[in-house]
Each structure stands twice: as structure tokens, then as C-alpha cells.
PDB file of C-alpha atoms and ligand atoms in Angstrom:
ATOM      1  CA  UNK A   1      32.088  30.446  15.883  1.00  0.00           C
ATOM      2  CA  UNK A   2      29.025  28.680  17.773  1.00  0.00           C
ATOM      3  CA  UNK A   3      28.615  25.116  16.881  1.00  0.00           C
ATOM      4  CA  UNK A   4      25.976  23.397  14.527  1.00  0.00           C
ATOM      5  CA  UNK A   5      24.665  21.878  17.614  1.00  0.00           C
ATOM      6  CA  UNK A   6      24.220  25.464  19.159  1.00  0.00           C
ATOM      7  CA  UNK A   7      22.148  26.383  16.415  1.00  0.00           C
ATOM      8  CA  UNK A   8      19.472  25.125  18.339  1.00  0.00           C
ATOM      9  CA  UNK A   9      19.427  27.953  20.696  1.00  0.00           C
ATOM     10  CA  UNK A  10      19.537  30.527  18.148  1.00  0.00           C
ATOM     11  CA  UNK A  11      16.437  32.909  17.565  1.00  0.00           C
ATOM     12  CA  UNK A  12      15.042  33.573  14.136  1.00  0.00           C
ATOM     13  CA  UNK A  13      15.083  37.474  13.671  1.00  0.00           C
ATOM     14  CA  UNK A  14      11.941  37.560  11.033  1.00  0.00           C
ATOM     15  CA  UNK A  15       8.247  38.225  11.805  1.00  0.00           C
ATOM     16  CA  UNK A  16       7.681  37.061   7.902  1.00  0.00           C
ATOM     17  CA  UNK A  17       5.987  33.879   8.166  1.00  0.00           C
ATOM     18  CA  UNK A  18       7.214  32.794   4.586  1.00  0.00           C
ATOM     19  CA  UNK A  19      10.730  33.119   5.902  1.00  0.00           C
ATOM     20  CA  UNK A  20       9.728  30.977   8.380  1.00  0.00           C
ATOM     21  CA  UNK A  21       8.448  28.103   6.764  1.00  0.00           C
ATOM     22  CA  UNK A  22      11.397  28.070   3.930  1.00  0.00           C
ATOM     23  CA  UNK A  23      14.139  27.919   7.067  1.00  0.00           C
ATOM     24  CA  UNK A  24      12.363  25.376   8.756  1.00  0.00           C
ATOM     25  CA  UNK A  25      12.335  23.678   5.025  1.00  0.00           C
ATOM     26  CA  UNK A  26      15.747  24.128   4.776  1.00  0.00           C
ATOM     27  CA  UNK A  27      16.980  23.630   7.881  1.00  0.00           C
ATOM     28  CA  UNK A  28      14.913  20.212   8.852  1.00  0.00           C
ATOM     29  CA  UNK A  29      17.446  17.517   7.178  1.00  0.00           C
ATOM     30  CA  UNK A  30      20.113  18.688   9.445  1.00  0.00           C
ATOM     31  CA  UNK A  31      18.561  18.433  12.566  1.00  0.00           C
ATOM     32  CA  UNK A  32      18.625  22.292  13.278  1.00  0.00           C
ATOM     33  CA  UNK A  33      16.504  24.252  14.491  1.00  0.00           C
ATOM     34  CA  UNK A  34      16.583  28.319  14.718  1.00  0.00           C
ATOM     35  CA  UNK A  35      13.531  29.335  16.940  1.00  0.00           C
ATOM     36  CA  UNK A  36      10.971  31.480  15.166  1.00  0.00           C
ATOM     37  CA  UNK A  37      10.960  34.555  17.277  1.00  0.00           C
ATOM     38  CA  UNK A  38       7.352  34.936  19.177  1.00  0.00           C
ATOM     39  CA  UNK A  39       8.063  38.510  20.370  1.00  0.00           C
ATOM     40  CA  UNK A  40       7.250  40.750  17.323  1.00  0.00           C
ATOM     41  CA  UNK A  41       9.980  43.855  17.695  1.00  0.00           C
ATOM     42  CA  UNK A  42       9.603  47.122  15.585  1.00  0.00           C
ATOM     43  CA  UNK A  43      12.872  47.038  14.338  1.00  0.00           C
ATOM     44  CA  UNK A  44      13.022  50.082  11.553  1.00  0.00           C
ATOM     45  CA  UNK A  45      15.415  49.479   8.162  1.00  0.00           C
ATOM     46  CA  UNK A  46      16.667  52.134   8.154  1.00  0.00           C
ATOM     47  CA  UNK A  47      19.570  51.114   6.563  1.00  0.00           C
ATOM     48  CA  UNK A  48      20.751  51.055   2.531  1.00  0.00           C
ATOM     49  CA  UNK A  49      21.759  48.072   2.130  1.00  0.00           C
ATOM     50  CA  UNK A  50      20.461  44.669   2.495  1.00  0.00           C
ATOM     51  CA  UNK A  51      23.703  44.004   4.919  1.00  0.00           C
ATOM     52  CA  UNK A  52      22.707  47.020   6.976  1.00  0.00           C
ATOM     53  CA  UNK A  53      19.467  46.084   7.644  1.00  0.00           C
ATOM     54  CA  UNK A  54      19.962  42.567   8.252  1.00  0.00           C
ATOM     55  CA  UNK A  55      22.601  43.702  10.997  1.00  0.00           C
ATOM     56  CA  UNK A  56      19.856  45.858  12.549  1.00  0.00           C
ATOM     57  CA  UNK A  57      17.490  42.781  13.013  1.00  0.00           C
ATOM     58  CA  UNK A  58      20.118  40.537  13.987  1.00  0.00           C
ATOM     59  CA  UNK A  59      21.100  43.120  16.599  1.00  0.00           C
ATOM     60  CA  UNK A  60      17.858  43.798  18.109  1.00  0.00           C
ATOM     61  CA  UNK A  61      16.390  40.268  18.312  1.00  0.00           C
ATOM     62  CA  UNK A  62      20.082  38.826  19.999  1.00  0.00           C
ATOM     63  CA  UNK A  63      19.861  41.635  22.546  1.00  0.00           C
ATOM     64  CA  UNK A  64      16.105  40.959  22.939  1.00  0.00           C
ATOM     65  CA  UNK A  65      16.609  36.740  23.753  1.00  0.00           C
ATOM     66  CA  UNK A  66      19.827  37.466  24.600  1.00  0.00           C
ATOM     67  CA  UNK A  67      20.712  33.991  22.270  1.00  0.00           C
ATOM     68  CA  UNK A  68      22.438  34.322  18.792  1.00  0.00           C
ATOM     69  CA  UNK A  69      20.280  36.134  16.234  1.00  0.00           C
ATOM     70  CA  UNK A  70      19.956  34.938  12.514  1.00  0.00           C
ATOM     71  CA  UNK A  71      17.996  37.924  10.071  1.00  0.00           C
ATOM     72  CA  UNK A  72      17.214  37.538   7.125  1.00  0.00           C
ATOM     73  CA  UNK A  73      17.154  40.720   4.584  1.00  0.00           C
ATOM     74  CA  UNK A  74      16.433  39.980   1.185  1.00  0.00           C
ATOM     75  CA  UNK A  75      14.536  41.615  -1.732  1.00  0.00           C
ATOM     76  CA  UNK A  76      13.794  41.762  -5.808  1.00  0.00           C
ATOM     77  CA  UNK A  77      16.162  43.760  -8.125  1.00  0.00           C
ATOM     78  CA  UNK A  78      14.766  44.560 -11.269  1.00  0.00           C
ATOM     79  CA  UNK A  79      16.913  45.435 -14.181  1.00  0.00           C
ATOM     80  CA  UNK A  80      14.890  47.597 -15.899  1.00  0.00           C
ATOM     81  CA  UNK A  81      13.609  49.498 -12.593  1.00  0.00           C
ATOM     82  CA  UNK A  82      17.424  50.146 -11.764  1.00  0.00           C
ATOM     83  CA  UNK A  83      17.532  47.315  -9.006  1.00  0.00           C
ATOM     84  CA  UNK A  84      14.342  48.135  -7.381  1.00  0.00           C
ATOM     85  CA  UNK A  85      12.378  47.219  -5.114  1.00  0.00           C
ATOM     86  CA  UNK A  86      15.578  45.552  -3.942  1.00  0.00           C
ATOM     87  CA  UNK A  87      15.544  46.491   0.189  1.00  0.00           C
ATOM     88  CA  UNK A  88      12.190  48.169  -0.257  1.00  0.00           C
ATOM     89  CA  UNK A  89      10.694  44.696  -1.727  1.00  0.00           C
ATOM     90  CA  UNK A  90       8.233  44.839   1.106  1.00  0.00           C
ATOM     91  CA  UNK A  91       7.788  48.162   1.430  1.00  0.00           C
ATOM     92  CA  UNK A  92       6.588  48.290  -2.037  1.00  0.00           C
ATOM     93  CA  UNK A  93       4.090  45.686  -1.816  1.00  0.00           C
ATOM     94  CA  UNK A  94       2.845  47.360   0.875  1.00  0.00           C
ATOM     95  CA  UNK A  95       2.239  50.471  -0.781  1.00  0.00           C
ATOM     96  CA  UNK A  96       0.715  49.537  -3.471  1.00  0.00           C
ATOM     97  CA  UNK A  97      -2.137  47.832  -1.197  1.00  0.00           C
ATOM     98  CA  UNK A  98      -0.644  43.953  -1.796  1.00  0.00           C
ATOM     99  CA  UNK A  99       1.431  41.866  -4.676  1.00  0.00           C
ATOM    100  CA  UNK A 100      -1.742  41.625  -6.666  1.00  0.00           C
ATOM    101  CA  UNK A 101      -2.197  45.093  -7.401  1.00  0.00           C
ATOM    102  CA  UNK A 102       1.899  45.706  -7.233  1.00  0.00           C
ATOM    103  CA  UNK A 103       2.155  42.966  -9.879  1.00  0.00           C
ATOM    104  CA  UNK A 104      -0.358  44.582 -12.247  1.00  0.00           C
ATOM    105  CA  UNK A 105       1.614  48.062 -11.433  1.00  0.00           C
ATOM    106  CA  UNK A 106       4.892  46.073 -12.225  1.00  0.00           C
ATOM    107  CA  UNK A 107       3.245  45.113 -15.715  1.00  0.00           C
ATOM    108  CA  UNK A 108       2.485  48.446 -16.866  1.00  0.00           C
ATOM    109  CA  UNK A 109       6.061  49.326 -16.185  1.00  0.00           C
ATOM    110  CA  UNK A 110       7.491  46.774 -17.655  1.00  0.00           C
ATOM    111  CA  UNK A 111       5.657  46.160 -21.029  1.00  0.00           C
ATOM    112  CA  UNK A 112       7.765  47.427 -23.599  1.00  0.00           C
ATOM    113  CA  UNK A 113      10.371  44.761 -21.631  1.00  0.00           C
ATOM    114  CA  UNK A 114      10.264  41.331 -23.585  1.00  0.00           C
ATOM    115  CA  UNK A 115      12.056  39.218 -21.384  1.00  0.00           C
ATOM    116  CA  UNK A 116      12.839  42.017 -17.392  1.00  0.00           C
ATOM    117  CA  UNK A 117      15.763  40.222 -16.305  1.00  0.00           C
ATOM    118  CA  UNK A 118      15.936  39.996 -11.999  1.00  0.00           C
ATOM    119  CA  UNK A 119      17.390  38.377  -9.696  1.00  0.00           C
ATOM    120  CA  UNK A 120      16.717  37.767  -6.044  1.00  0.00           C
ATOM    121  CA  UNK A 121      19.005  38.338  -3.171  1.00  0.00           C
ATOM    122  CA  UNK A 122      19.165  37.207   0.427  1.00  0.00           C
ATOM    123  CA  UNK A 123      21.849  38.548   2.820  1.00  0.00           C
ATOM    124  CA  UNK A 124      21.685  36.576   6.005  1.00  0.00           C
ATOM    125  CA  UNK A 125      23.184  38.236   9.447  1.00  0.00           C
ATOM    126  CA  UNK A 126      24.289  36.107  12.286  1.00  0.00           C
ATOM    127  CA  UNK A 127      24.558  38.034  15.407  1.00  0.00           C
ATOM    128  CA  UNK A 128      26.219  36.165  18.535  1.00  0.00           C
ATOM    129  CA  UNK A 129      26.481  38.418  21.565  1.00  0.00           C
ATOM    130  CA  UNK A 130      29.421  39.711  22.284  1.00  0.00           C
ATOM    131  CA  UNK A 131      31.146  38.738  18.670  1.00  0.00           C
ATOM    132  CA  UNK A 132      31.403  40.899  15.240  1.00  0.00           C
ATOM    133  CA  UNK A 133      28.427  40.256  13.318  1.00  0.00           C
ATOM    134  CA  UNK A 134      29.000  37.784  10.175  1.00  0.00           C
ATOM    135  CA  UNK A 135      27.319  38.352   6.717  1.00  0.00           C
ATOM    136  CA  UNK A 136      26.164  35.343   4.184  1.00  0.00           C
ATOM    137  CA  UNK A 137      24.953  36.303   0.636  1.00  0.00           C
ATOM    138  CA  UNK A 138      23.133  34.310  -1.653  1.00  0.00           C
ATOM    139  CA  UNK A 139      21.482  35.360  -5.627  1.00  0.00           C
ATOM    140  CA  UNK A 140      18.910  33.300  -7.694  1.00  0.00           C
ATOM    141  CA  UNK A 141      18.904  34.659 -11.250  1.00  0.00           C
ATOM    142  CA  UNK A 142      15.994  34.889 -13.411  1.00  0.00           C
ATOM    143  CA  UNK A 143      13.291  37.155 -15.398  1.00  0.00           C
ATOM    144  CA  UNK A 144       9.621  38.005 -14.590  1.00  0.00           C
ATOM    145  CA  UNK A 145       6.448  37.273 -16.212  1.00  0.00           C
ATOM    146  CA  UNK A 146       2.699  38.103 -16.134  1.00  0.00           C
ATOM    147  CA  UNK A 147       0.586  37.749 -15.108  1.00  0.00           C
ATOM    148  CA  UNK A 148       1.544  36.345 -11.596  1.00  0.00           C
ATOM    149  CA  UNK A 149       1.246  32.244 -11.701  1.00  0.00           C
ATOM    150  CA  UNK A 150       1.277  29.830  -9.134  1.00  0.00           C
ATOM    151  CA  UNK A 151       0.350  29.380  -4.967  1.00  0.00           C
ATOM    152  CA  UNK A 152       3.261  28.214  -3.579  1.00  0.00           C
ATOM    153  CA  UNK A 153       5.886  30.093  -1.886  1.00  0.00           C
ATOM    154  CA  UNK A 154       5.323  33.718  -1.180  1.00  0.00           C
ATOM    155  CA  UNK A 155       6.592  37.527  -2.135  1.00  0.00           C
ATOM    156  CA  UNK A 156       7.244  38.137  -5.269  1.00  0.00           C
ATOM    157  CA  UNK A 157       7.674  34.202  -6.251  1.00  0.00           C
ATOM    158  CA  UNK A 158       4.384  34.485  -9.459  1.00  0.00           C
ATOM    159  CA  UNK A 159       5.756  36.060 -10.930  1.00  0.00           C
ATOM    160  CA  UNK A 160       9.532  35.541 -10.750  1.00  0.00           C
ATOM    161  CA  UNK A 161      11.286  32.145 -13.111  1.00  0.00           C
ATOM    162  CA  UNK A 162      14.870  31.368 -12.349  1.00  0.00           C
ATOM    163  CA  UNK A 163      17.000  30.890 -14.794  1.00  0.00           C
ATOM    164  CA  UNK A 164      17.194  27.697 -16.444  1.00  0.00           C
ATOM    165  CA  UNK A 165      13.443  27.070 -14.967  1.00  0.00           C
ATOM    166  CA  UNK A 166      10.077  27.687 -16.708  1.00  0.00           C
ATOM    167  CA  UNK A 167       7.772  27.893 -14.061  1.00  0.00           C
ATOM    168  CA  UNK A 168       7.540  30.514 -11.616  1.00  0.00           C
ATOM    169  CA  UNK A 169       9.111  29.821  -8.059  1.00  0.00           C
ATOM    170  CA  UNK A 170       4.964  29.644  -6.855  1.00  0.00           C
ATOM    171  CA  UNK A 171       4.890  27.144  -9.266  1.00  0.00           C
ATOM    172  CA  UNK A 172       8.089  24.839  -8.452  1.00  0.00           C
ATOM    173  CA  UNK A 173       7.473  22.377  -5.490  1.00  0.00           C
ATOM    174  CA  UNK A 174       9.189  23.978  -2.239  1.00  0.00           C
ATOM    175  CA  UNK A 175      11.527  21.286  -2.526  1.00  0.00           C
ATOM    176  CA  UNK A 176      12.583  22.487  -5.854  1.00  0.00           C
ATOM    177  CA  UNK A 177      12.680  26.372  -4.762  1.00  0.00           C
ATOM    178  CA  UNK A 178      14.669  25.455  -1.917  1.00  0.00           C
ATOM    179  CA  UNK A 179      17.565  23.493  -3.690  1.00  0.00           C
ATOM    180  CA  UNK A 180      18.421  26.792  -5.514  1.00  0.00           C
ATOM    181  CA  UNK A 181      16.729  29.840  -3.606  1.00  0.00           C
ATOM    182  CA  UNK A 182      18.727  32.962  -2.515  1.00  0.00           C
ATOM    183  CA  UNK A 183      17.993  32.105   0.933  1.00  0.00           C
ATOM    184  CA  UNK A 184      19.488  28.609   0.114  1.00  0.00           C
ATOM    185  CA  UNK A 185      22.897  29.938  -0.718  1.00  0.00           C
ATOM    186  CA  UNK A 186      23.454  32.173   1.921  1.00  0.00           C
ATOM    187  CA  UNK A 187      22.457  30.019   4.399  1.00  0.00           C
ATOM    188  CA  UNK A 188      24.977  27.036   2.860  1.00  0.00           C
ATOM    189  CA  UNK A 189      27.586  30.265   2.969  1.00  0.00           C
ATOM    190  CA  UNK A 190      26.708  30.444   7.191  1.00  0.00           C
ATOM    191  CA  UNK A 191      26.662  26.093   7.487  1.00  0.00           C
ATOM    192  CA  UNK A 192      30.334  26.236   6.208  1.00  0.00           C
ATOM    193  CA  UNK A 193      31.433  28.611   7.731  1.00  0.00           C
ATOM    194  CA  UNK A 194      30.222  27.422  10.982  1.00  0.00           C
ATOM    195  CA  UNK A 195      32.029  23.717   9.804  1.00  0.00           C
ATOM    196  CA  UNK A 196      34.976  25.602   9.141  1.00  0.00           C
TER     197      UNK A 196
HETATM  198  P1  LIG B   1      11.093  40.499   8.306  1.00  0.00           P
HETATM  199  O1  LIG B   1      11.651  41.959   8.111  1.00  0.00           O
HETATM  200  O2  LIG B   1      10.804  40.525   9.506  1.00  0.00           O
HETATM  201  O3  LIG B   1      12.292  39.570   8.052  1.00  0.00           O
HETATM  202  P2  LIG B   1      10.262  41.345   5.420  1.00  0.00           P
HETATM  203  O4  LIG B   1       9.531  40.477   4.808  1.00  0.00           O
HETATM  204  O5  LIG B   1      10.053  42.541   5.599  1.00  0.00           O
HETATM  205  O6  LIG B   1      10.215  40.832   7.256  1.00  0.00           O
HETATM  206  P3  LIG B   1      12.578  41.673   3.704  1.00  0.00           P
HETATM  207  O7  LIG B   1      12.706  43.722   4.690  1.00  0.00           O
HETATM  208  O8  LIG B   1      14.208  41.077   4.146  1.00  0.00           O
HETATM  209  O9  LIG B   1      11.324  41.408   5.310  1.00  0.00           O
HETATM  210  O10 LIG B   1      11.795  42.041   2.513  1.00  0.00           O
HETATM  211  C1  LIG B   1      11.916  40.616   1.880  1.00  0.00           C
HETATM  212  C2  LIG B   1      10.755  40.798   0.749  1.00  0.00           C
HETATM  213  O11 LIG B   1      11.710  40.471  -0.357  1.00  0.00           O
HETATM  214  C3  LIG B   1       9.437  40.121   1.093  1.00  0.00           C
HETATM  215  O12 LIG B   1       8.743  40.215   2.159  1.00  0.00           O
HETATM  216  C4  LIG B   1       9.456  39.670  -0.264  1.00  0.00           C
HETATM  217  O13 LIG B   1       8.657  40.999  -0.587  1.00  0.00           O
HETATM  218  C5  LIG B   1      10.877  39.813  -0.887  1.00  0.00           C
HETATM  219  N1  LIG B   1      11.136  38.302  -1.055  1.00  0.00           N
HETATM  220  C6  LIG B   1      12.508  37.780  -0.564  1.00  0.00           C
HETATM  221  N2  LIG B   1      13.024  36.731  -0.462  1.00  0.00           N
HETATM  222  C7  LIG B   1      11.772  36.177  -0.917  1.00  0.00           C
HETATM  223  C8  LIG B   1      11.488  35.179  -1.659  1.00  0.00           C
HETATM  224  O14 LIG B   1      12.165  33.909  -2.013  1.00  0.00           O
HETATM  225  N3  LIG B   1      10.202  34.556  -2.873  1.00  0.00           N
HETATM  226  C9  LIG B   1       9.722  35.621  -2.644  1.00  0.00           C
HETATM  227  N4  LIG B   1       9.555  36.822  -2.383  1.00  0.00           N
HETATM  228  C10 LIG B   1      10.889  37.428  -1.327  1.00  0.00           C
END
């Protein structure tokens, strides 16, 4: 395993500005920087699991930059929709014509479900050139609420209320979301593994 200090030379294998911002906030207190990827690589997410897609992204960026790459594949699983959109979370928003339109559609689909249970999942994949990929998973349980509320965060945050809270992730401050998020939990596991 590389050391924590070497993490300053890693590249973050994502094109999602919301993820870049959150990783910056999560790593700042630790004085670890993971460079955002400036080159936009088009990596088809052909895997059928979060882990498979995270690995595809991490491998593509590690090969392109020749340094360790950290990828995040994440999404929202809605119990009443059989775990969808899951790995298709970003694609559902694109196909609906954006998040506001998707939220309206989901509200219609879930109108008979009083408190739709859902969970955010994040699988991180670290690919160090020449080594086997490493995976770390985080999960944030909660439920959905409509109409969307709040302007912080990104993606599905305005309709997701974490368990034990009464505000959406888009109403909670970044500090609160980052203390409990699926991304935070996965990153903590990665940092523990690096320290071991
Ligand atoms: P990259 O592949 O470039 O990283 P992406 O947005 O396509 O960007 P994913 O395929 O992992 O990444 O899809 C993740 C989607 O899941 C994301 O676009 C949101 O719709 C949703 N999502 C994940 N984490 C979230 C969070 O913390 N808050 C809200 N929505 C989130």
C-alpha cells in the first residue's frame, strides 16, 4: 500500500464537480490532496455493480496519468423501486432531462409509499499501477421526501433525508453531510487501510 503522504500525488478519477468538492472538504483536515483529473476521459460504465464501474474508472485514470487513481462509483438505492436507480443514478437524471424533472417523476412513482426508504451507496476503488485494486464501501440509510428541499450538495441530496435527521442532505450543512455520508464512510475505511 502507498503511504498517506503519497496520496498527494493521486488523481481523483471523476468528472463530477459535486464529488470533487466533497473529496476536497473531506481530505482538507487531513492535509491530503488528491488532484482532480483535468483531462476528461470518457470511461463507459459497462459494469453491473458499483465496484465494477469504480474499477473501470480508476484503472482508466491510473493508466492515463501513470499515478494511483481513486474512483468513486455511487448512487441512490430506493427500496420500493427494487434498489433502482443504483448504478444508474446519474443516467436516470440525464434521461429524465435533469434532476427537477426526475424528482417529479419519482414523486409520482412513489406517491403510494408513505416514507420511501432509500440508501446512498459509495464504492471507492483505489488503483495503484502494478497492484491489485482495493475497494471500500460506505452506505447512508434514510428516506425520500417530496418536493425537493435545499440547495447544498448535488444530485439527489434535495430529496434524501438521512436516518436520525429531519432535513434533506441539501438543507444540512456540508459539514454535517460530510460527517455521515456514504463517501465519508468509504473514505474512512480507505484511510484506515492505508494506516494499517
Ligand atoms: P463520475 O463517473 O465522473 O465520477 P458520475 O456522476 O457519473 O461521475 P456515478 O456514475 O458514480 O458518477 O453516479 C453517481 C450519481 O449518484 C451522481 O451523479 C448522483 O446522481 C448520485 N449521487 C451519488 N452520491 C451522491 C450524493 O452524495 N448526493 C447526491 N447524489 C449522489
